[in-house]
mmCIF file of C-alpha atoms in Angstrom:
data_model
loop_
_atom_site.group_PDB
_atom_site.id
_atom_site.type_symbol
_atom_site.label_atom_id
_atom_site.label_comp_id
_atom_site.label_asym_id
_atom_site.label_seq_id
_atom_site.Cartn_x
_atom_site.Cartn_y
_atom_site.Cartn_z
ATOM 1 C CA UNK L 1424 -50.801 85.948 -2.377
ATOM 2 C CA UNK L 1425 -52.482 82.605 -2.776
ATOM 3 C CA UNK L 1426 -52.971 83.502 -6.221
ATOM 4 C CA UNK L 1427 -49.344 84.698 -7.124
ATOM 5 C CA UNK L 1428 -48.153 81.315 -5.335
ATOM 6 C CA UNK L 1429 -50.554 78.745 -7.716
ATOM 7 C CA UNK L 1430 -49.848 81.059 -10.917
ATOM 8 C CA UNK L 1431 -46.263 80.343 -10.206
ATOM 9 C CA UNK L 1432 -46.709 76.734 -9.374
ATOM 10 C CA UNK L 1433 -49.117 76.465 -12.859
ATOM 11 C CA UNK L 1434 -46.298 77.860 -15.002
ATOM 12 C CA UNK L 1435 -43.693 75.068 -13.610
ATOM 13 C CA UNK L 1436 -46.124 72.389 -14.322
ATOM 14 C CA UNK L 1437 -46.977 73.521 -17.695
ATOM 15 C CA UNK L 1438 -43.221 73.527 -18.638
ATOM 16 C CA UNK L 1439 -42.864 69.987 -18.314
ATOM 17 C CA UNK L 1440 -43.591 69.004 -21.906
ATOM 18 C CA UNK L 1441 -41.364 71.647 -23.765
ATOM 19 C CA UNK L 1442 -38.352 70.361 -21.156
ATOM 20 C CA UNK L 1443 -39.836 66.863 -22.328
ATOM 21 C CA UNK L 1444 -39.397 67.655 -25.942
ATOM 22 C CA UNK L 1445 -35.747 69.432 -25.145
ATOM 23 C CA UNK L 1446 -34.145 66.400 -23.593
ATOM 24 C CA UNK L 1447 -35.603 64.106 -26.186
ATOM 25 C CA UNK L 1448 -34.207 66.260 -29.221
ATOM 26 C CA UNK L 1449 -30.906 66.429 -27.398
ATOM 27 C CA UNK L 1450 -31.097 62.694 -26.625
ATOM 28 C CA UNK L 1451 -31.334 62.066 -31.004
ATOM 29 C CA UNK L 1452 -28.890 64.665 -31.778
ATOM 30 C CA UNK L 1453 -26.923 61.876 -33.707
ATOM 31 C CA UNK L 1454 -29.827 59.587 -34.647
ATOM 32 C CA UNK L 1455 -29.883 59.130 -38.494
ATOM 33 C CA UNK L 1456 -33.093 60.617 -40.013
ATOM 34 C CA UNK L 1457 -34.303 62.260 -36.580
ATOM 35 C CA UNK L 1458 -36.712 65.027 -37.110
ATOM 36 C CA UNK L 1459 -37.648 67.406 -34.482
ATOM 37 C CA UNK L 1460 -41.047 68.709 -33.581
ATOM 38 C CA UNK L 1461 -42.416 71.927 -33.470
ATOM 39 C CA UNK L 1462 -43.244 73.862 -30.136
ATOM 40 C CA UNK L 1463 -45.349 73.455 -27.537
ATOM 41 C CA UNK L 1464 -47.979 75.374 -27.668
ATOM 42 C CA UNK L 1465 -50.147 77.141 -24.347
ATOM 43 C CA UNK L 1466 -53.860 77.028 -24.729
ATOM 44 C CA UNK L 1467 -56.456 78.554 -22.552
ATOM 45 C CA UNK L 1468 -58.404 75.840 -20.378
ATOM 46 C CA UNK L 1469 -61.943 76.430 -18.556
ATOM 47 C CA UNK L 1470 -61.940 75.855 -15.105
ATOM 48 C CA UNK L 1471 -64.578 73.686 -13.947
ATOM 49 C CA UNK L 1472 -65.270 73.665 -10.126
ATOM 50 C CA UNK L 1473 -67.278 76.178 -7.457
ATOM 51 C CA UNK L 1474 -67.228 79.814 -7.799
ATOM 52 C CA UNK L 1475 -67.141 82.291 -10.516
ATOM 53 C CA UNK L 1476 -66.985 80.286 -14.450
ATOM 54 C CA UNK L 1477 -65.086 83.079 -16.067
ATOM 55 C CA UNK L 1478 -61.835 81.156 -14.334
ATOM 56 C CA UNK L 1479 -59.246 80.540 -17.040
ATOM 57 C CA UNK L 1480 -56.363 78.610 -16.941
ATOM 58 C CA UNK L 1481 -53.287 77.980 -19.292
ATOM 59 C CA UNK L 1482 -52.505 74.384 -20.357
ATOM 60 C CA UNK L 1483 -49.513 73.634 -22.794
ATOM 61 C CA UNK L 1484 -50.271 71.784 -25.516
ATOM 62 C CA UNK L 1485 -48.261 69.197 -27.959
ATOM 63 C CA UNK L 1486 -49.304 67.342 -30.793
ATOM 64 C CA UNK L 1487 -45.956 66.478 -31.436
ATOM 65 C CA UNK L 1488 -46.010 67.619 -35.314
ATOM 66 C CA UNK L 1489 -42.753 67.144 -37.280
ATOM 67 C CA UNK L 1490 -40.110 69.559 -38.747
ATOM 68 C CA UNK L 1491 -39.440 67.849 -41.846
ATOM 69 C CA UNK L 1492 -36.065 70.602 -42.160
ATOM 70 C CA UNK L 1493 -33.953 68.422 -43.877
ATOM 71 C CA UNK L 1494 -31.035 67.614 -41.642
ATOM 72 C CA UNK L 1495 -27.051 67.169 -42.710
ATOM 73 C CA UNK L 1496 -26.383 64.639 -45.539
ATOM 74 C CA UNK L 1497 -23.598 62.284 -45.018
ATOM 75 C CA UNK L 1498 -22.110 60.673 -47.979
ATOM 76 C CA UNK L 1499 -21.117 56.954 -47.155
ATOM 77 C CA UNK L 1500 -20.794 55.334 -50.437
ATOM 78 C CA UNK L 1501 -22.680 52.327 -49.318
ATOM 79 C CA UNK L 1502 -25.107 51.039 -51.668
ATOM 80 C CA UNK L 1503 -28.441 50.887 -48.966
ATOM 81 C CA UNK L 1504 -27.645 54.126 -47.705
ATOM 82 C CA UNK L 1505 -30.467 56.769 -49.182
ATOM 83 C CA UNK L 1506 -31.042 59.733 -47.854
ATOM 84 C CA UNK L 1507 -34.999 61.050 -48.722
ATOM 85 C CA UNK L 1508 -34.484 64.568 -50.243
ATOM 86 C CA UNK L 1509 -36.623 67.634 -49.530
ATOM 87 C CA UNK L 1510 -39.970 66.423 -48.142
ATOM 88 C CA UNK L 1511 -39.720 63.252 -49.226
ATOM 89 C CA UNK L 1512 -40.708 60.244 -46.748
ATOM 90 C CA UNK L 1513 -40.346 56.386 -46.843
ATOM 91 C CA UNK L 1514 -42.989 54.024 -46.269
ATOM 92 C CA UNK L 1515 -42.498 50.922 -43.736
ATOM 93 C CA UNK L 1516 -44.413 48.625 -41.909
ATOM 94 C CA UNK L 1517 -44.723 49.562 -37.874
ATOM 95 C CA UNK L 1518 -44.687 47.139 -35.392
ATOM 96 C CA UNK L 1519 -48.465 46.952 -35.262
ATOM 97 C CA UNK L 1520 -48.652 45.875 -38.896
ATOM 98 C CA UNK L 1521 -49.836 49.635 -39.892
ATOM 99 C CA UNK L 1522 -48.093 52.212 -42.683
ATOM 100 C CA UNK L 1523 -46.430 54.542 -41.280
ATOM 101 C CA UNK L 1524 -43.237 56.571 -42.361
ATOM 102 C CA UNK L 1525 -39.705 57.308 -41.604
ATOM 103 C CA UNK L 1526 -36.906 59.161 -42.895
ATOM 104 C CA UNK L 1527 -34.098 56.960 -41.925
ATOM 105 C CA UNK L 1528 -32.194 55.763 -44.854
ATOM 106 C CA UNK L 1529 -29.766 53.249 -43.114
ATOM 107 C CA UNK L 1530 -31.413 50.122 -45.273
ATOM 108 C CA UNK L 1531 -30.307 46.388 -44.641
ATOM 109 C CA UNK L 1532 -31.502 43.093 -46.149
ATOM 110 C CA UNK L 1533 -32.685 40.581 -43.190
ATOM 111 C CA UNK L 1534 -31.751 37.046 -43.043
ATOM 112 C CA UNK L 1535 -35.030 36.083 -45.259
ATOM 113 C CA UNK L 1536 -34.267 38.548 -47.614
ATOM 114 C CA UNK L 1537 -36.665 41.355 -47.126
ATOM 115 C CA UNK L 1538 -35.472 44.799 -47.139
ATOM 116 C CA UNK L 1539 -35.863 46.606 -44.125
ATOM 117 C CA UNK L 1540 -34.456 49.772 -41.960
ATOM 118 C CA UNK L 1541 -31.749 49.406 -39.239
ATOM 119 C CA UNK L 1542 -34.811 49.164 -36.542
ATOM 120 C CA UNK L 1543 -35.765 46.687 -38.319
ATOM 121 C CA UNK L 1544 -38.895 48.083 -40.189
ATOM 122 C CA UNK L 1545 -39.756 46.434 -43.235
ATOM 123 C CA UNK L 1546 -39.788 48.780 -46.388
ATOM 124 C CA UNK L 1547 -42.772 48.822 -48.579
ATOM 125 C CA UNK L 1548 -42.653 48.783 -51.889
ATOM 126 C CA UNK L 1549 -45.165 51.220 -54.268
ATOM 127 C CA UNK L 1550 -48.051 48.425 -54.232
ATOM 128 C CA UNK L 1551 -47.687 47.841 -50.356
ATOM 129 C CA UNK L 1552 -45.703 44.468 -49.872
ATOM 130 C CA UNK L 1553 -42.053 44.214 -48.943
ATOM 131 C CA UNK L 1554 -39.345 43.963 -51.393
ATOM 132 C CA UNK L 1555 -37.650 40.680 -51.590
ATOM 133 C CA UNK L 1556 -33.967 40.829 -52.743
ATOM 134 C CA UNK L 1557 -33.107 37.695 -53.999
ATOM 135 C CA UNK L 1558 -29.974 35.700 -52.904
ATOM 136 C CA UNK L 1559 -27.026 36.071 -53.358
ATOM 137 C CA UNK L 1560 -27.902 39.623 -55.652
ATOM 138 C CA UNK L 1561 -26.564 43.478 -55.081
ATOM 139 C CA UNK L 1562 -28.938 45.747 -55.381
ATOM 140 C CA UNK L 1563 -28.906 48.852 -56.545
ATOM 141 C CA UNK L 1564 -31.365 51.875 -55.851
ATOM 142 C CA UNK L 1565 -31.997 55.055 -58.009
ATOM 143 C CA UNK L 1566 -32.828 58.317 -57.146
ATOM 144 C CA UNK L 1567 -36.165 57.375 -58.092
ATOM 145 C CA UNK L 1568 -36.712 54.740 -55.674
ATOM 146 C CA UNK L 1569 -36.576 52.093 -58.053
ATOM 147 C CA UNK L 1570 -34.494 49.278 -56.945
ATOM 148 C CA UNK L 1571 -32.487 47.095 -59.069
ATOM 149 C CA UNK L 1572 -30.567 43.818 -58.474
ATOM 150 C CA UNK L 1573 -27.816 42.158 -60.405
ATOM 151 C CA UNK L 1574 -25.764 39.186 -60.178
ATOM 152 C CA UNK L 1575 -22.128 40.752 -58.714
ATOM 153 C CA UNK L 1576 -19.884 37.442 -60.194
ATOM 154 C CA UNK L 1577 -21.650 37.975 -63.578
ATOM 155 C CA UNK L 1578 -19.170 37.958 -65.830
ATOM 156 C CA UNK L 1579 -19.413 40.897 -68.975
ATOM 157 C CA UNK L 1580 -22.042 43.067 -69.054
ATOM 158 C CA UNK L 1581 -23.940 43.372 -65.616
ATOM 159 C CA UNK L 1582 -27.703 42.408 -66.364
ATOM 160 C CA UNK L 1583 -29.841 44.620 -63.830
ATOM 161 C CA UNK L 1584 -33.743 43.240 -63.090
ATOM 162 C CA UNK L 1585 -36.101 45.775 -61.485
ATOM 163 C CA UNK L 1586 -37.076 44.042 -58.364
ATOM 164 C CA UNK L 1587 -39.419 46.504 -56.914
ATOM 165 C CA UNK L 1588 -40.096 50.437 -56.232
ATOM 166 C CA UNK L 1589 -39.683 52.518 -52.398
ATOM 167 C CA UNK L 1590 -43.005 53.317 -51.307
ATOM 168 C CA UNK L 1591 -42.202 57.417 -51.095
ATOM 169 C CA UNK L 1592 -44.268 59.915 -50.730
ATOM 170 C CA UNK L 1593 -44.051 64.064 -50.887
ATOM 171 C CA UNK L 1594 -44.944 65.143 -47.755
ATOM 172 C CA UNK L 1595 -44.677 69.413 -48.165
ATOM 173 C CA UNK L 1596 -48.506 69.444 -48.075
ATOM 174 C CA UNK L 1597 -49.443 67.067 -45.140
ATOM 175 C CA UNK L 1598 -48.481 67.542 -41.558
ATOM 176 C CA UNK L 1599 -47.090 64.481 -40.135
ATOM 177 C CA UNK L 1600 -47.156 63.663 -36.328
ATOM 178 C CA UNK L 1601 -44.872 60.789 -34.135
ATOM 179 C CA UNK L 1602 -46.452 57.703 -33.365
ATOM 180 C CA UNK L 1603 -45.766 56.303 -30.530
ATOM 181 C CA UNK L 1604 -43.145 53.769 -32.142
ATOM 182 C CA UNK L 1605 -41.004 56.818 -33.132
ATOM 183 C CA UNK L 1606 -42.153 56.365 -36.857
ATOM 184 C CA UNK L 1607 -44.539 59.337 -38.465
ATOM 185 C CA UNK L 1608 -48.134 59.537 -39.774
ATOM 186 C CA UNK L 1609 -50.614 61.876 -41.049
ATOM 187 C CA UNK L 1610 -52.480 63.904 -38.372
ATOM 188 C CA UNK L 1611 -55.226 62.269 -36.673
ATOM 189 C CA UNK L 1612 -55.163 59.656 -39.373
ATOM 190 C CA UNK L 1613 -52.325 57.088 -38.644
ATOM 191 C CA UNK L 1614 -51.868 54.364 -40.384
ATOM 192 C CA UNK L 1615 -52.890 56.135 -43.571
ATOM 193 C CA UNK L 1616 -51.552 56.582 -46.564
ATOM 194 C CA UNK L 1617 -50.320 60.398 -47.163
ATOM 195 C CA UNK L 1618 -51.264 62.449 -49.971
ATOM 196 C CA UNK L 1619 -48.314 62.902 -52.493
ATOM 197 C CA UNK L 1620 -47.652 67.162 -52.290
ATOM 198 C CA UNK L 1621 -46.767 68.454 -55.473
ATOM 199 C CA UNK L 1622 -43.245 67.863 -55.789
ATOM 200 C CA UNK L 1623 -42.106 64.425 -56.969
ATOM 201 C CA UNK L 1624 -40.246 62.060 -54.278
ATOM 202 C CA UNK L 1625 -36.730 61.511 -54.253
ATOM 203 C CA UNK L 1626 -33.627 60.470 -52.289
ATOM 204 C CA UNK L 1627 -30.051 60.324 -52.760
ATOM 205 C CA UNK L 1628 -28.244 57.198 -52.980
ATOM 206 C CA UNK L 1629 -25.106 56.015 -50.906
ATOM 207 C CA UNK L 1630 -25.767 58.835 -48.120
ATOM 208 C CA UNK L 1631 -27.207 59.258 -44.765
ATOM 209 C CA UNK L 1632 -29.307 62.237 -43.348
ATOM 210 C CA UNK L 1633 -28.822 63.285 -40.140
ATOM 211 C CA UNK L 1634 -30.414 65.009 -37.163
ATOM 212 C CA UNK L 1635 -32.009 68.474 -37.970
ATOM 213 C CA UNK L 1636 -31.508 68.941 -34.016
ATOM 214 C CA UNK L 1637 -29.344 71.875 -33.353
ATOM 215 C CA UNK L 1638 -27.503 70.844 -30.178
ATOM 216 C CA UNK L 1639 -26.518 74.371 -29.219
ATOM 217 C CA UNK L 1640 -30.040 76.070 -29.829
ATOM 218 C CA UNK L 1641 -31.207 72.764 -27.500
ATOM 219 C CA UNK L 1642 -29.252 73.753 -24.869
ATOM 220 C CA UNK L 1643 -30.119 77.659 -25.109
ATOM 221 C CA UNK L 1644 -33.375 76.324 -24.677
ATOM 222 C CA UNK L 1645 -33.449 74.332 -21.605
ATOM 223 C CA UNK L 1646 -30.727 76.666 -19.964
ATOM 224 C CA UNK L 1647 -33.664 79.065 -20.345
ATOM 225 C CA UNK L 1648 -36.250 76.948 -18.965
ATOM 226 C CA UNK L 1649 -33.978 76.272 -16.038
ATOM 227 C CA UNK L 1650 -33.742 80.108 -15.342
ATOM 228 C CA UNK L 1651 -37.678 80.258 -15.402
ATOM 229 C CA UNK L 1652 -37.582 77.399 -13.021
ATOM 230 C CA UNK L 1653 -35.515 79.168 -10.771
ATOM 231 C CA UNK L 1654 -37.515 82.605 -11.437
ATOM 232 C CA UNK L 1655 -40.838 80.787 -10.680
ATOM 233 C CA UNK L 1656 -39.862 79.305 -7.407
ATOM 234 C CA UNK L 1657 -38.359 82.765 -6.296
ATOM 235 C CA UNK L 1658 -42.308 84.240 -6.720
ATOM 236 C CA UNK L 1659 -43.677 81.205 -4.532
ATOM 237 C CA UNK L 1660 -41.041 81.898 -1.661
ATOM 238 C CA UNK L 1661 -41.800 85.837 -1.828
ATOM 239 C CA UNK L 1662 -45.361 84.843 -1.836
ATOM 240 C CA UNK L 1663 -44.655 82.872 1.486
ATOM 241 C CA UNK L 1664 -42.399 85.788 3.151
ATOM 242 C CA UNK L 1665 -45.277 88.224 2.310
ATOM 243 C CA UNK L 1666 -48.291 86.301 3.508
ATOM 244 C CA UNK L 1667 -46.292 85.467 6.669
ATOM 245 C CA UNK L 1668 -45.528 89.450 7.164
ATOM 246 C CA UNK L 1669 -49.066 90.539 6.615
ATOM 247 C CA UNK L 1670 -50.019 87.673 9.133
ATOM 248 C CA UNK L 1671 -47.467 89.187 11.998
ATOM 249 C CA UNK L 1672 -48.932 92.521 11.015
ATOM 250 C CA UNK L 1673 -52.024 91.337 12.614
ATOM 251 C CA UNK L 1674 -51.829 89.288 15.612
ATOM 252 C CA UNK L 1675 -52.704 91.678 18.576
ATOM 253 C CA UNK L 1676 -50.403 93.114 21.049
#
């Protein structure tokens, strides 16, 4: 009975990073660019300790590696807006200084005139360094991640200058993990550059991607790891009634 009672308790333990991963997916359900990560996964763990060393015991296990599903694309007609299509990911700086990636497209120009994403990562361009938008200009950026800036109270023909290229990358080829400052990087090398796949990076311009969280299979899923909750407690309280029966069963007359 001991047994049935610490199996049970080692399957509600074990649960506690998928429910993790549930409430944060349903927590960026509306976050532009969210991606959500695959599932956890239950490994097999040698137990070390006295007694037999054939013991076995299940661990779950999380790497955290993103879904790069491409989520809904909202067209917003602003002219930062880009939404990376496909595989396609966007270099920025992280807080530490490192590369890392995103696929939020909600782009701003900060007060010195860098651009920069609405958490305030700065955007690489193709040879590393930040692109500076000079004052005063309104930039434009193509599908190829080219960006262009021209002088709005020009009068005739608009004169465009090519002020710099998105650092983008095609990442259908290399599996991507979540740092711990939200952003993405290449499995157990972050802070490196990733290996452009074979398709050629793109985005659309003037949209937004959102979430590829589905709220209703999120809440499928954590109504059914409430029910195993519920089922696993049930087995430790029958475990208790039993071993408490077989006790009474021997005390002497």
């Amino acid at each position: 009975m001991d047994r049935l009672a610490f199996n049970a308790a080692a399957a509600i333990n074990e649960q506690r990073l998928a429910r993790q991963m549930i409430t944060h997916e349903l927590a960026n359900v509306s976050t532009v660019g969210f991606k959500r990560s695959y599932e956890v996964a239950m490994s097999a763990i040698k137990v070390e300790g006295a007694g037999l060393a054939t013991r076995m015991q299940p661990q779950a296990v999380s790497k955290d590696i993103i879904e790069l599903r491409p989520g809904a694309v909202m067209t917003t007609g602003r002219n930062l807006d880009v939404a990376m299509n496909e595989e396609s990911v966007l270099g920025v700086t992280a807080p530490n200084g490192q590369l890392a990636f995103t696929r939020r497209g909600d782009l701003q120009v900060n007060s010195a005139g860098v651009l920069q994403d609405a958490l305030k990562h700065v955007v690489r361009g193709e040879g590393g360094g930040p692109i500076t938008v000079p004052p005063g200009m309104m930039i434009t950026i193509n599908p190829d991640g080219t960006v262009y800036a021209a002088d709005p109270g020009q009068i005739g023909a608009v004169q465009q200058t090519l002020i710099g290229r998105l650092l983008m990358r095609d990442a259908s080829t290399t599996q991507l993990e979540r740092r711990d400052d939200g952003l993405f990087g290449p499995v157990g090398k972050l802070g490196a550059d990733v290996a452009n796949g074979p398709k050629l990076p793109s985005l659309t311009a003037g949209a937004l991607e959102g979430s590829n969280v589905s709220a209703m299979m999120a809440m499928v899923k954590l109504m059914d790891q409430s029910r195993s909750f519920e089922h696993q407690v049930r087995n430790i309280k029958e475990s208790k009634t039993a071993d408490e029966s077989g006790a009474t069963m021997l005390k002497l007359n």
